[in-house]
Structures are given as structure tokens and as C-alpha cells.
């Protein structure tokens, strides 16, 4: 670039001094043909552009070198300053604390000097403490400076609302900070709504049982039947917040348990009674029974009804009551099934005929008949007292009469 500048200066100087100065040059230029003038102009313009490009490139190279030198100096100064600034000694540990317990968050800072330390709640941008002073009005929070380098934030009786990010900050320029997460876990709790209460339904209708629970983590819900009875075909439990039964029948009646758990003890459960209403029904094994005079005889009916039924025996449109000759009894098998028995002591001729077992509830009434006939006695030598006779058959008849 310097050689080109010198050459340009020499040519310009020669042009001025040649032929007696500037006037001679102008005279020669005037006498040159127009095409030659244009070529001369382009030639000197090109040389001028090359010179300008060289100058700009040299300026850029110098500026870049100077900038890199300044950056290196600034980085060195920054490193020197950074060595004197506070530093965090270790990360803030994330915590998982059950609700109601105490949470302890620790911020370790080395070389604090005269800088100040603050604890903040990140999500609400709330200043909790500065140095050893508690700024927040939350009386459950305390701050302690331990061993000259640890700033310990304590939260008593932790609530679910305390869950979130917490920041430890030092007022350097720019600010230095680090954060830790407080996770609050909550045992499950079954909600009164929309959890089902005891239900009363008619047989044949559709039923849906619901169970809702709160907690953190979100609880899982299992349905079971009390007594480990099958809750559905081939299953003793069902993992779902809702449980549906289509065309419910009396076999579905009973207690169902909604159990909520989330790994945080204790698990909780709620008992829901499913009550199925249906009109009475009667089963009679022996509709025709023979007996001899003087024999002791027991008649039997089985009935099912819910709500609970009224059960009694009749003969010749007369209700049979407890006495010396007749002994009616009722045995409950479960909440809706009973066995009715009528014992006739020392049968006489008036005891032959038709007996009715009658069952009534608020949804209907039904009855069943048993006919007792006479069996002539044969000549035998009695070696033991007469025994109670129950004649069993394989015929099962169902009687039902609705009101």
C-alpha cells in the first residue's frame, strides 16, 4: 500500500512539473482526443479506489487487534474482581416434607464480606428474610446464621400452600442467587362431595357409585366389597373412582369400601351401603307332606324380601300363633332372606289340610301352600318315641303375588 501511494505521488508531481507547470498539462489534456481522456480518467480512478481499500483494511485490522487486547484486559480484571466476590458453597437441596412437619432450607455462602443475604419466595416474588431479620408476616418462618457461612430458613407446620421454589440471593452487582424446591406431600382425604352416600335402589335399575379424594400426590382409588366378596365377575377389587352396576339385583346388596391411597400414610376408606328393594318371593321344597296321627311334623318355607318382611303361617284363613300345639319360628339368613318353620306337635285328625306361609313388605305380598295328608299307621312295636319327619323332594316352586 505504501509503494502504491509513493508511485501515485510521483506521477502526480511529474504531471505538474512537466511542460512548464499546470498550464502546459492542461494544454496537453485539452489537445488529447476525448476517448484518451476517458481512459486516463478511469485509470486514475481505479488507482484511487485501490488506495482507499488498502487504507480501510489496515484500519479494520488495527481496530480488531485493539478490541481483542481490551477484552483480554477486561476479562483479566473481571477474574481478579470475581475472586473477591461471595460464592455459594453448595447447592440448595430440594426437600419433600409431609404437611404439618418442619421444612429446613440451607444456603451456604463463602466470602460474604459486607454483602447482604436474602431469602425470597420465587412464585410470589415475596421477600421472606434479609440477613437475620424476618420480613414476611408469616410467623411460621425463622432465619438463623449458622457457623458464619450458612443461612438456614425454617418453616414450621408446613402447609400445602408452602410448596414451590425458594431463592437465596446475595446483593452483588449483578445479583447472585440459587434456588431450591420445597415439595409438600399430603395424605389422602376422601371428599364428602361428590363421593356417594348410602344408596337405596329398586332391583333392576342401574347404579353408579362415586368416590373422590384429595391429597398430594393425587391419590389412587380402589373399590372393594366388605368381607372380600367378589365386586364383579372374577374380581375382588376395581381400580376406578366410579363403579357402575347395570340391572342391579339383591346379590349386589351390601357394603362397598372406597379406599384412597397415595403412598403417604395413612390410607383412608369410606363405607357405602347399597340397599336393593324388591317385593317378597317364596321357595317351598315340600308342597305335599304326609304324616301319621300322633307324629311331630315340621313345615318349612324360604322367603326373600327387602325392606324386611312380615312373615306368618295360616290355616283356614286363620293366623297360627305360638301355643302348646303349634310352634312357628323364623331364622334370618341375611338381611333379606329368612327361613320360616312351623312345627306341629302330636298331629291329630284336625291338623290335616292346607297350610300357608305368608310374606309381606311395602312393595308386595306373596304366599305359598303346603298340604298335609294322613298316612295310615301300621301295626308295629314302638321302640322309640315318634320322630320329626321332613320329606325332601327335588322340586322347587316359586310363588309370587304382587299387590
mmCIF file of C-alpha atoms in Angstrom:
data_model
loop_
_atom_site.group_PDB
_atom_site.id
_atom_site.type_symbol
_atom_site.label_atom_id
_atom_site.label_comp_id
_atom_site.label_asym_id
_atom_site.label_seq_id
_atom_site.Cartn_x
_atom_site.Cartn_y
_atom_site.Cartn_z
ATOM 1 C CA UNK A 1 0.000 0.000 0.000
ATOM 2 C CA UNK A 2 2.866 2.429 0.794
ATOM 3 C CA UNK A 3 4.548 1.658 -2.550
ATOM 4 C CA UNK A 4 1.329 2.463 -4.426
ATOM 5 C CA UNK A 5 0.933 5.757 -2.576
ATOM 6 C CA UNK A 6 4.537 6.770 -3.430
ATOM 7 C CA UNK A 7 4.015 5.870 -7.066
ATOM 8 C CA UNK A 8 0.831 7.933 -7.208
ATOM 9 C CA UNK A 9 2.595 10.897 -5.630
ATOM 10 C CA UNK A 10 5.486 10.639 -8.134
ATOM 11 C CA UNK A 11 3.143 10.542 -11.104
ATOM 12 C CA UNK A 12 1.150 13.488 -9.811
ATOM 13 C CA UNK A 13 4.334 15.526 -9.200
ATOM 14 C CA UNK A 14 5.711 14.722 -12.629
ATOM 15 C CA UNK A 15 2.460 15.827 -14.272
ATOM 16 C CA UNK A 16 2.567 19.180 -12.504
ATOM 17 C CA UNK A 17 6.190 19.991 -13.392
ATOM 18 C CA UNK A 18 6.145 18.633 -16.951
ATOM 19 C CA UNK A 19 5.992 21.220 -19.848
ATOM 20 C CA UNK A 20 6.275 24.304 -17.682
ATOM 21 C CA UNK A 21 3.736 23.603 -14.940
ATOM 22 C CA UNK A 22 -0.001 23.181 -14.684
ATOM 23 C CA UNK A 23 -0.875 25.249 -17.728
ATOM 24 C CA UNK A 24 1.161 23.005 -20.043
ATOM 25 C CA UNK A 25 -0.562 19.940 -18.561
ATOM 26 C CA UNK A 26 -3.969 21.415 -19.102
ATOM 27 C CA UNK A 27 -2.967 22.336 -22.625
ATOM 28 C CA UNK A 28 -1.837 18.777 -23.347
ATOM 29 C CA UNK A 29 -5.044 17.330 -21.837
ATOM 30 C CA UNK A 30 -7.071 19.688 -23.973
ATOM 31 C CA UNK A 31 -5.324 18.611 -27.125
ATOM 32 C CA UNK A 32 -5.862 14.860 -26.333
ATOM 33 C CA UNK A 33 -8.718 13.034 -28.065
ATOM 34 C CA UNK A 34 -11.920 12.531 -25.895
ATOM 35 C CA UNK A 35 -11.505 8.719 -25.846
ATOM 36 C CA UNK A 36 -7.967 9.034 -24.483
ATOM 37 C CA UNK A 37 -9.204 11.444 -21.776
ATOM 38 C CA UNK A 38 -11.802 8.976 -20.617
ATOM 39 C CA UNK A 39 -9.267 6.171 -20.425
ATOM 40 C CA UNK A 40 -6.894 8.343 -18.402
ATOM 41 C CA UNK A 41 -9.724 9.228 -16.018
ATOM 42 C CA UNK A 42 -10.701 5.591 -15.476
ATOM 43 C CA UNK A 43 -7.085 4.624 -14.913
ATOM 44 C CA UNK A 44 -6.512 7.170 -12.135
ATOM 45 C CA UNK A 45 -9.945 6.463 -10.573
ATOM 46 C CA UNK A 46 -9.114 2.752 -10.254
ATOM 47 C CA UNK A 47 -5.803 3.560 -8.611
ATOM 48 C CA UNK A 48 -7.579 5.863 -6.128
ATOM 49 C CA UNK A 49 -10.148 3.143 -5.172
ATOM 50 C CA UNK A 50 -7.391 0.608 -4.571
ATOM 51 C CA UNK A 51 -5.630 3.048 -2.264
ATOM 52 C CA UNK A 52 -8.854 3.704 -0.276
ATOM 53 C CA UNK A 53 -9.498 -0.071 0.111
ATOM 54 C CA UNK A 54 -5.985 -0.648 1.448
ATOM 55 C CA UNK A 55 -6.401 2.171 3.968
ATOM 56 C CA UNK A 56 -9.778 0.860 5.228
ATOM 57 C CA UNK A 57 -8.492 -2.701 5.577
ATOM 58 C CA UNK A 58 -5.494 -1.571 7.586
ATOM 59 C CA UNK A 59 -7.768 0.477 9.881
ATOM 60 C CA UNK A 60 -10.066 -2.527 10.482
ATOM 61 C CA UNK A 61 -7.133 -4.821 11.338
ATOM 62 C CA UNK A 62 -5.802 -2.299 13.815
ATOM 63 C CA UNK A 63 -9.220 -1.798 15.487
ATOM 64 C CA UNK A 64 -9.772 -5.565 15.804
ATOM 65 C CA UNK A 65 -6.395 -6.103 17.402
ATOM 66 C CA UNK A 66 -7.031 -3.229 19.808
ATOM 67 C CA UNK A 67 -10.501 -4.640 20.734
ATOM 68 C CA UNK A 68 -9.119 -8.110 21.461
ATOM 69 C CA UNK A 69 -6.479 -6.566 23.657
ATOM 70 C CA UNK A 70 -9.133 -4.559 25.575
ATOM 71 C CA UNK A 71 -11.317 -7.692 26.004
ATOM 72 C CA UNK A 72 -8.402 -9.633 27.400
ATOM 73 C CA UNK A 73 -7.659 -6.826 29.846
ATOM 74 C CA UNK A 74 -11.346 -6.628 30.873
ATOM 75 C CA UNK A 75 -11.553 -10.415 31.337
ATOM 76 C CA UNK A 76 -8.434 -10.362 33.483
ATOM 77 C CA UNK A 77 -9.845 -7.548 35.610
ATOM 78 C CA UNK A 78 -13.188 -9.371 35.896
ATOM 79 C CA UNK A 79 -11.428 -12.543 37.060
ATOM 80 C CA UNK A 80 -9.489 -10.552 39.629
ATOM 81 C CA UNK A 81 -12.733 -8.932 40.896
ATOM 82 C CA UNK A 82 -14.692 -12.237 40.826
ATOM 83 C CA UNK A 83 -12.143 -13.831 43.131
ATOM 84 C CA UNK A 84 -13.096 -11.292 45.796
ATOM 85 C CA UNK A 85 -16.910 -11.743 45.446
ATOM 86 C CA UNK A 86 -19.102 -14.088 47.563
ATOM 87 C CA UNK A 87 -19.641 -17.612 46.261
ATOM 88 C CA UNK A 88 -22.194 -20.315 47.057
ATOM 89 C CA UNK A 89 -20.583 -23.190 48.901
ATOM 90 C CA UNK A 90 -23.119 -25.848 47.853
ATOM 91 C CA UNK A 91 -26.498 -26.120 46.081
ATOM 92 C CA UNK A 92 -29.750 -25.750 47.986
ATOM 93 C CA UNK A 93 -31.166 -29.237 48.489
ATOM 94 C CA UNK A 94 -34.694 -29.870 47.203
ATOM 95 C CA UNK A 95 -36.980 -31.048 50.022
ATOM 96 C CA UNK A 96 -40.070 -33.259 50.290
ATOM 97 C CA UNK A 97 -41.907 -32.702 53.572
ATOM 98 C CA UNK A 98 -45.266 -34.094 54.816
ATOM 99 C CA UNK A 99 -47.848 -31.459 55.645
ATOM 100 C CA UNK A 100 -47.635 -30.337 59.270
ATOM 101 C CA UNK A 101 -43.903 -31.065 59.628
ATOM 102 C CA UNK A 102 -40.942 -28.623 59.571
ATOM 103 C CA UNK A 103 -39.002 -27.703 56.412
ATOM 104 C CA UNK A 104 -35.342 -26.587 56.630
ATOM 105 C CA UNK A 105 -33.698 -24.838 53.647
ATOM 106 C CA UNK A 106 -29.946 -24.098 53.898
ATOM 107 C CA UNK A 107 -27.933 -21.606 51.817
ATOM 108 C CA UNK A 108 -24.145 -21.817 52.235
ATOM 109 C CA UNK A 109 -22.128 -18.709 51.183
ATOM 110 C CA UNK A 110 -18.360 -18.256 51.289
ATOM 111 C CA UNK A 111 -16.550 -14.898 51.454
ATOM 112 C CA UNK A 112 -19.737 -12.877 52.091
ATOM 113 C CA UNK A 113 -17.811 -9.787 53.330
ATOM 114 C CA UNK A 114 -20.232 -6.882 53.769
ATOM 115 C CA UNK A 115 -22.792 -8.102 51.252
ATOM 116 C CA UNK A 116 -26.332 -8.973 52.407
ATOM 117 C CA UNK A 117 -28.230 -12.270 52.089
ATOM 118 C CA UNK A 118 -31.974 -12.546 51.474
ATOM 119 C CA UNK A 119 -34.455 -15.414 51.119
ATOM 120 C CA UNK A 120 -37.301 -14.936 48.617
ATOM 121 C CA UNK A 121 -40.388 -16.883 47.501
ATOM 122 C CA UNK A 122 -39.929 -17.152 43.721
ATOM 123 C CA UNK A 123 -43.520 -17.638 42.545
ATOM 124 C CA UNK A 124 -44.902 -14.678 44.530
ATOM 125 C CA UNK A 125 -41.701 -12.551 44.430
ATOM 126 C CA UNK A 126 -42.027 -12.128 48.208
ATOM 127 C CA UNK A 127 -39.015 -11.168 50.342
ATOM 128 C CA UNK A 128 -39.001 -13.513 53.322
ATOM 129 C CA UNK A 129 -35.795 -12.555 55.183
ATOM 130 C CA UNK A 130 -32.830 -10.173 54.935
ATOM 131 C CA UNK A 131 -29.770 -11.178 56.941
ATOM 132 C CA UNK A 132 -31.170 -12.356 60.306
ATOM 133 C CA UNK A 133 -34.400 -10.319 60.058
ATOM 134 C CA UNK A 134 -37.712 -11.918 59.070
ATOM 135 C CA UNK A 135 -39.533 -9.575 56.684
ATOM 136 C CA UNK A 136 -42.633 -11.654 55.913
ATOM 137 C CA UNK A 137 -45.582 -11.618 58.307
ATOM 138 C CA UNK A 138 -45.679 -15.409 58.240
ATOM 139 C CA UNK A 139 -44.965 -16.257 61.883
ATOM 140 C CA UNK A 140 -44.079 -19.861 60.953
ATOM 141 C CA UNK A 141 -40.792 -18.749 59.333
ATOM 142 C CA UNK A 142 -37.491 -18.148 61.130
ATOM 143 C CA UNK A 143 -33.936 -17.415 59.909
ATOM 144 C CA UNK A 144 -30.618 -18.365 61.517
ATOM 145 C CA UNK A 145 -26.964 -17.650 60.641
ATOM 146 C CA UNK A 146 -25.008 -20.807 61.424
ATOM 147 C CA UNK A 147 -21.215 -21.298 61.551
ATOM 148 C CA UNK A 148 -20.574 -17.966 59.817
ATOM 149 C CA UNK A 149 -21.484 -19.201 56.321
ATOM 150 C CA UNK A 150 -24.882 -20.973 56.408
ATOM 151 C CA UNK A 151 -28.198 -19.123 56.265
ATOM 152 C CA UNK A 152 -30.937 -21.506 57.447
ATOM 153 C CA UNK A 153 -34.606 -20.810 56.679
ATOM 154 C CA UNK A 154 -37.061 -22.846 58.785
ATOM 155 C CA UNK A 155 -40.770 -23.215 58.068
ATOM 156 C CA UNK A 156 -42.806 -24.761 60.903
ATOM 157 C CA UNK A 157 -46.131 -26.567 60.488
ATOM 158 C CA UNK A 158 -45.726 -26.752 56.708
ATOM 159 C CA UNK A 159 -48.906 -26.212 54.686
ATOM 160 C CA UNK A 160 -49.669 -27.316 51.145
ATOM 161 C CA UNK A 161 -49.560 -23.643 50.102
ATOM 162 C CA UNK A 162 -45.850 -23.520 51.066
ATOM 163 C CA UNK A 163 -44.976 -25.742 48.099
ATOM 164 C CA UNK A 164 -42.778 -24.019 45.484
ATOM 165 C CA UNK A 165 -39.364 -22.538 44.631
ATOM 166 C CA UNK A 166 -37.288 -20.613 47.212
ATOM 167 C CA UNK A 167 -34.353 -18.332 46.312
ATOM 168 C CA UNK A 168 -31.252 -17.408 48.296
ATOM 169 C CA UNK A 169 -29.864 -14.093 46.942
ATOM 170 C CA UNK A 170 -26.720 -12.018 47.561
ATOM 171 C CA UNK A 171 -26.821 -8.295 46.695
ATOM 172 C CA UNK A 172 -23.722 -8.235 44.469
ATOM 173 C CA UNK A 173 -23.784 -6.405 41.130
ATOM 174 C CA UNK A 174 -25.173 -8.255 39.319
ATOM 175 C CA UNK A 175 -27.167 -10.200 41.919
ATOM 176 C CA UNK A 176 -26.081 -13.768 42.672
ATOM 177 C CA UNK A 177 -28.704 -16.336 43.582
ATOM 178 C CA UNK A 178 -29.568 -20.013 43.716
ATOM 179 C CA UNK A 179 -32.922 -21.772 44.194
ATOM 180 C CA UNK A 180 -34.312 -24.912 45.831
ATOM 181 C CA UNK A 181 -37.733 -26.596 45.632
ATOM 182 C CA UNK A 182 -39.967 -27.424 48.585
ATOM 183 C CA UNK A 183 -42.448 -30.206 47.836
ATOM 184 C CA UNK A 184 -45.235 -30.685 50.375
ATOM 185 C CA UNK A 185 -46.944 -34.094 50.383
ATOM 186 C CA UNK A 186 -50.435 -34.561 51.803
ATOM 187 C CA UNK A 187 -52.063 -37.839 52.927
ATOM 188 C CA UNK A 188 -55.271 -38.757 51.096
ATOM 189 C CA UNK A 189 -58.633 -37.469 52.249
ATOM 190 C CA UNK A 190 -61.978 -38.675 50.892
ATOM 191 C CA UNK A 191 -64.242 -35.765 49.988
ATOM 192 C CA UNK A 192 -67.858 -35.748 51.133
ATOM 193 C CA UNK A 193 -68.852 -34.486 47.694
ATOM 194 C CA UNK A 194 -69.115 -35.984 45.103
ATOM 195 C CA UNK A 195 -68.455 -39.248 46.991
ATOM 196 C CA UNK A 196 -71.602 -41.382 47.170
ATOM 197 C CA UNK A 197 -73.534 -41.858 50.400
ATOM 198 C CA UNK A 198 -75.657 -44.905 51.264
ATOM 199 C CA UNK A 199 -77.946 -45.678 48.336
ATOM 200 C CA UNK A 200 -81.400 -47.275 48.130
ATOM 201 C CA UNK A 201 -82.452 -48.513 44.682
ATOM 202 C CA UNK A 202 -85.084 -50.772 43.133
ATOM 203 C CA UNK A 203 -83.985 -54.110 41.799
ATOM 204 C CA UNK A 204 -83.329 -53.973 38.052
ATOM 205 C CA UNK A 205 -82.219 -50.331 37.981
ATOM 206 C CA UNK A 206 -78.712 -49.031 37.120
ATOM 207 C CA UNK A 207 -76.359 -47.792 39.849
ATOM 208 C CA UNK A 208 -73.156 -45.715 39.840
ATOM 209 C CA UNK A 209 -71.035 -45.338 42.969
ATOM 210 C CA UNK A 210 -68.598 -42.405 43.079
ATOM 211 C CA UNK A 211 -65.532 -41.705 45.200
ATOM 212 C CA UNK A 212 -63.396 -38.526 45.193
ATOM 213 C CA UNK A 213 -60.245 -37.892 47.209
ATOM 214 C CA UNK A 214 -57.733 -35.072 47.664
ATOM 215 C CA UNK A 215 -54.042 -35.303 48.510
ATOM 216 C CA UNK A 216 -50.566 -34.786 47.076
ATOM 217 C CA UNK A 217 -49.586 -36.765 45.073
ATOM 218 C CA UNK A 218 -53.055 -37.370 43.644
ATOM 219 C CA UNK A 219 -54.488 -40.473 45.382
ATOM 220 C CA UNK A 220 -55.461 -43.655 43.556
ATOM 221 C CA UNK A 221 -58.860 -45.161 44.372
ATOM 222 C CA UNK A 222 -59.846 -48.825 44.746
ATOM 223 C CA UNK A 223 -63.343 -50.228 45.313
ATOM 224 C CA UNK A 224 -63.813 -53.406 47.370
ATOM 225 C CA UNK A 225 -66.745 -55.228 48.903
ATOM 226 C CA UNK A 226 -66.808 -55.705 52.628
ATOM 227 C CA UNK A 227 -65.875 -59.251 53.518
ATOM 228 C CA UNK A 228 -63.843 -59.639 50.293
ATOM 229 C CA UNK A 229 -66.882 -60.749 48.321
ATOM 230 C CA UNK A 230 -66.478 -60.502 44.533
ATOM 231 C CA UNK A 231 -67.230 -56.992 43.347
ATOM 232 C CA UNK A 232 -67.624 -58.056 39.722
ATOM 233 C CA UNK A 233 -67.190 -61.186 37.637
ATOM 234 C CA UNK A 234 -63.924 -62.793 38.761
ATOM 235 C CA UNK A 235 -62.619 -59.666 40.539
ATOM 236 C CA UNK A 236 -62.450 -58.698 44.213
ATOM 237 C CA UNK A 237 -61.394 -55.078 43.566
ATOM 238 C CA UNK A 238 -61.836 -52.364 40.980
ATOM 239 C CA UNK A 239 -59.359 -49.522 40.304
ATOM 240 C CA UNK A 240 -61.587 -46.595 39.438
ATOM 241 C CA UNK A 241 -63.111 -43.505 41.006
ATOM 242 C CA UNK A 242 -66.537 -44.607 39.730
ATOM 243 C CA UNK A 243 -68.150 -48.038 39.889
ATOM 244 C CA UNK A 244 -71.250 -48.852 37.841
ATOM 245 C CA UNK A 245 -73.679 -51.774 38.110
ATOM 246 C CA UNK A 246 -76.255 -52.330 35.382
ATOM 247 C CA UNK A 247 -79.546 -54.024 36.322
ATOM 248 C CA UNK A 248 -78.712 -54.306 39.993
ATOM 249 C CA UNK A 249 -80.129 -57.263 41.902
ATOM 250 C CA UNK A 250 -80.332 -58.412 45.505
ATOM 251 C CA UNK A 251 -76.956 -60.165 45.265
ATOM 252 C CA UNK A 252 -75.326 -56.734 44.856
ATOM 253 C CA UNK A 253 -76.756 -55.540 48.159
ATOM 254 C CA UNK A 254 -74.201 -54.879 50.875
ATOM 255 C CA UNK A 255 -71.336 -52.628 51.944
ATOM 256 C CA UNK A 256 -68.777 -51.265 49.463
ATOM 257 C CA UNK A 257 -65.461 -49.708 50.516
ATOM 258 C CA UNK A 258 -63.847 -46.809 48.677
ATOM 259 C CA UNK A 259 -60.110 -46.880 49.553
ATOM 260 C CA UNK A 260 -57.828 -43.921 48.711
ATOM 261 C CA UNK A 261 -54.006 -44.068 48.924
ATOM 262 C CA UNK A 262 -51.059 -42.081 47.522
ATOM 263 C CA UNK A 263 -48.039 -43.548 49.294
ATOM 264 C CA UNK A 264 -48.303 -41.044 52.162
ATOM 265 C CA UNK A 265 -49.748 -42.811 55.229
ATOM 266 C CA UNK A 266 -52.377 -43.328 56.309
ATOM 267 C CA UNK A 267 -54.657 -44.645 53.567
ATOM 268 C CA UNK A 268 -58.333 -43.839 54.150
ATOM 269 C CA UNK A 269 -61.610 -45.515 53.247
ATOM 270 C CA UNK A 270 -65.323 -44.795 53.227
ATOM 271 C CA UNK A 271 -68.112 -47.344 53.594
ATOM 272 C CA UNK A 272 -71.053 -47.011 51.230
ATOM 273 C CA UNK A 273 -74.124 -49.201 51.749
ATOM 274 C CA UNK A 274 -76.044 -50.302 48.656
ATOM 275 C CA UNK A 275 -79.596 -51.290 49.579
ATOM 276 C CA UNK A 276 -81.738 -53.008 46.951
ATOM 277 C CA UNK A 277 -85.520 -53.008 47.356
ATOM 278 C CA UNK A 278 -87.647 -55.795 45.898
ATOM 279 C CA UNK A 279 -91.038 -57.415 46.654
ATOM 280 C CA UNK A 280 -91.293 -60.746 48.530
ATOM 281 C CA UNK A 281 -90.604 -64.128 46.947
ATOM 282 C CA UNK A 282 -91.131 -67.635 48.443
ATOM 283 C CA UNK A 283 -89.444 -71.003 47.825
ATOM 284 C CA UNK A 284 -91.070 -74.250 49.108
ATOM 285 C CA UNK A 285 -89.245 -77.559 48.909
ATOM 286 C CA UNK A 286 -92.132 -79.836 50.012
ATOM 287 C CA UNK A 287 -95.606 -78.842 48.889
ATOM 288 C CA UNK A 288 -97.156 -82.203 49.800
ATOM 289 C CA UNK A 289 -96.314 -83.804 53.162
ATOM 290 C CA UNK A 290 -97.751 -86.984 54.702
ATOM 291 C CA UNK A 291 -97.958 -87.666 58.426
ATOM 292 C CA UNK A 292 -99.452 -90.203 60.802
ATOM 293 C CA UNK A 293 -101.581 -89.434 63.844
ATOM 294 C CA UNK A 294 -99.538 -88.552 66.896
ATOM 295 C CA UNK A 295 -96.488 -87.675 64.799
ATOM 296 C CA UNK A 296 -94.426 -84.467 65.235
ATOM 297 C CA UNK A 297 -94.145 -82.592 61.917
ATOM 298 C CA UNK A 298 -92.197 -79.506 60.766
ATOM 299 C CA UNK A 299 -93.163 -77.464 57.664
ATOM 300 C CA UNK A 300 -90.675 -75.072 56.023
ATOM 301 C CA UNK A 301 -90.718 -72.045 53.653
ATOM 302 C CA UNK A 302 -87.854 -69.814 52.496
ATOM 303 C CA UNK A 303 -88.557 -66.190 51.634
ATOM 304 C CA UNK A 304 -86.632 -63.176 50.322
ATOM 305 C CA UNK A 305 -87.779 -59.556 50.565
ATOM 306 C CA UNK A 306 -86.425 -56.076 51.202
ATOM 307 C CA UNK A 307 -87.434 -53.930 53.031
ATOM 308 C CA UNK A 308 -87.735 -56.588 55.694
ATOM 309 C CA UNK A 309 -90.932 -58.553 55.540
ATOM 310 C CA UNK A 310 -93.676 -59.655 57.908
ATOM 311 C CA UNK A 311 -93.838 -63.462 57.966
ATOM 312 C CA UNK A 312 -96.594 -65.699 59.405
ATOM 313 C CA UNK A 313 -98.476 -69.006 58.918
ATOM 314 C CA UNK A 314 -102.194 -69.509 58.221
ATOM 315 C CA UNK A 315 -104.683 -72.401 58.118
ATOM 316 C CA UNK A 316 -108.255 -71.990 57.020
ATOM 317 C CA UNK A 317 -107.761 -68.176 56.805
ATOM 318 C CA UNK A 318 -106.680 -68.077 60.450
ATOM 319 C CA UNK A 319 -103.248 -66.904 61.553
ATOM 320 C CA UNK A 320 -101.404 -69.558 63.518
ATOM 321 C CA UNK A 321 -99.815 -68.288 66.736
ATOM 322 C CA UNK A 322 -97.401 -69.741 69.253
ATOM 323 C CA UNK A 323 -99.061 -72.258 71.562
ATOM 324 C CA UNK A 324 -98.946 -75.752 73.027
ATOM 325 C CA UNK A 325 -99.869 -77.373 69.717
ATOM 326 C CA UNK A 326 -98.128 -75.086 67.159
ATOM 327 C CA UNK A 327 -94.619 -73.624 67.267
ATOM 328 C CA UNK A 328 -93.856 -71.095 64.441
ATOM 329 C CA UNK A 329 -90.243 -69.814 64.113
ATOM 330 C CA UNK A 330 -88.248 -67.522 61.834
ATOM 331 C CA UNK A 331 -84.500 -67.690 61.190
ATOM 332 C CA UNK A 332 -82.736 -64.822 59.367
ATOM 333 C CA UNK A 333 -80.071 -65.987 56.894
ATOM 334 C CA UNK A 334 -79.037 -62.464 55.823
ATOM 335 C CA UNK A 335 -80.561 -59.004 55.565
ATOM 336 C CA UNK A 336 -83.203 -60.097 53.061
ATOM 337 C CA UNK A 337 -83.509 -63.888 53.338
ATOM 338 C CA UNK A 338 -85.363 -65.831 56.089
ATOM 339 C CA UNK A 339 -86.413 -69.421 56.744
ATOM 340 C CA UNK A 340 -89.947 -69.889 58.155
ATOM 341 C CA UNK A 341 -90.790 -73.074 60.064
ATOM 342 C CA UNK A 342 -93.999 -74.380 61.607
ATOM 343 C CA UNK A 343 -93.780 -77.328 63.995
ATOM 344 C CA UNK A 344 -96.987 -79.295 64.702
ATOM 345 C CA UNK A 345 -96.768 -81.312 67.934
ATOM 346 C CA UNK A 346 -98.715 -84.562 68.218
ATOM 347 C CA UNK A 347 -100.739 -84.416 64.993
ATOM 348 C CA UNK A 348 -104.444 -85.133 65.294
ATOM 349 C CA UNK A 349 -107.133 -85.548 62.680
ATOM 350 C CA UNK A 350 -107.922 -81.791 62.652
ATOM 351 C CA UNK A 351 -104.368 -80.923 61.679
ATOM 352 C CA UNK A 352 -104.622 -82.390 58.185
ATOM 353 C CA UNK A 353 -105.249 -79.845 55.435
ATOM 354 C CA UNK A 354 -103.569 -76.890 53.703
ATOM 355 C CA UNK A 355 -101.150 -74.507 55.424
ATOM 356 C CA UNK A 356 -99.967 -71.164 54.000
ATOM 357 C CA UNK A 357 -96.748 -69.283 54.669
ATOM 358 C CA UNK A 358 -97.373 -65.564 54.029
ATOM 359 C CA UNK A 359 -94.739 -62.865 53.360
ATOM 360 C CA UNK A 360 -95.479 -59.115 53.115
ATOM 361 C CA UNK A 361 -93.483 -55.895 52.752
ATOM 362 C CA UNK A 362 -94.134 -52.365 51.473
ATOM 363 C CA UNK A 363 -93.589 -53.492 47.872
ATOM 364 C CA UNK A 364 -95.866 -56.537 47.765
ATOM 365 C CA UNK A 365 -97.206 -59.732 49.246
ATOM 366 C CA UNK A 366 -96.930 -63.418 48.368
ATOM 367 C CA UNK A 367 -97.743 -66.788 49.932
ATOM 368 C CA UNK A 368 -97.034 -70.485 49.433
ATOM 369 C CA UNK A 369 -99.111 -73.577 50.275
ATOM 370 C CA UNK A 370 -98.194 -76.897 51.850
ATOM 371 C CA UNK A 371 -100.763 -79.701 52.044
ATOM 372 C CA UNK A 372 -100.537 -82.168 54.926
ATOM 373 C CA UNK A 373 -102.304 -85.504 54.341
ATOM 374 C CA UNK A 374 -102.948 -88.535 56.555
ATOM 375 C CA UNK A 375 -100.758 -91.627 56.355
ATOM 376 C CA UNK A 376 -102.499 -94.654 57.945
ATOM 377 C CA UNK A 377 -100.429 -96.229 60.700
ATOM 378 C CA UNK A 378 -99.307 -99.882 60.515
ATOM 379 C CA UNK A 379 -99.121 -102.421 63.351
ATOM 380 C CA UNK A 380 -95.626 -102.073 64.758
ATOM 381 C CA UNK A 381 -93.925 -102.394 68.109
ATOM 382 C CA UNK A 382 -92.721 -98.911 69.038
ATOM 383 C CA UNK A 383 -89.167 -98.975 70.331
ATOM 384 C CA UNK A 384 -88.617 -95.237 70.384
ATOM 385 C CA UNK A 385 -90.639 -92.039 70.599
ATOM 386 C CA UNK A 386 -92.114 -90.644 67.348
ATOM 387 C CA UNK A 387 -89.532 -88.602 65.397
ATOM 388 C CA UNK A 388 -89.955 -85.330 63.479
ATOM 389 C CA UNK A 389 -90.478 -86.002 59.782
ATOM 390 C CA UNK A 390 -89.310 -83.741 56.960
ATOM 391 C CA UNK A 391 -89.950 -85.002 53.455
ATOM 392 C CA UNK A 392 -87.425 -83.717 50.883
ATOM 393 C CA UNK A 393 -88.105 -83.534 47.161
ATOM 394 C CA UNK A 394 -86.140 -82.170 44.222
ATOM 395 C CA UNK A 395 -88.990 -79.919 43.086
ATOM 396 C CA UNK A 396 -88.580 -76.195 43.717
ATOM 397 C CA UNK A 397 -91.581 -73.939 43.169
ATOM 398 C CA UNK A 398 -91.592 -70.166 43.388
ATOM 399 C CA UNK A 399 -94.766 -68.329 44.344
ATOM 400 C CA UNK A 400 -95.059 -64.600 43.986
ATOM 401 C CA UNK A 401 -98.055 -62.328 44.235
ATOM 402 C CA UNK A 402 -97.794 -58.572 43.926
ATOM 403 C CA UNK A 403 -100.128 -56.083 45.496
#
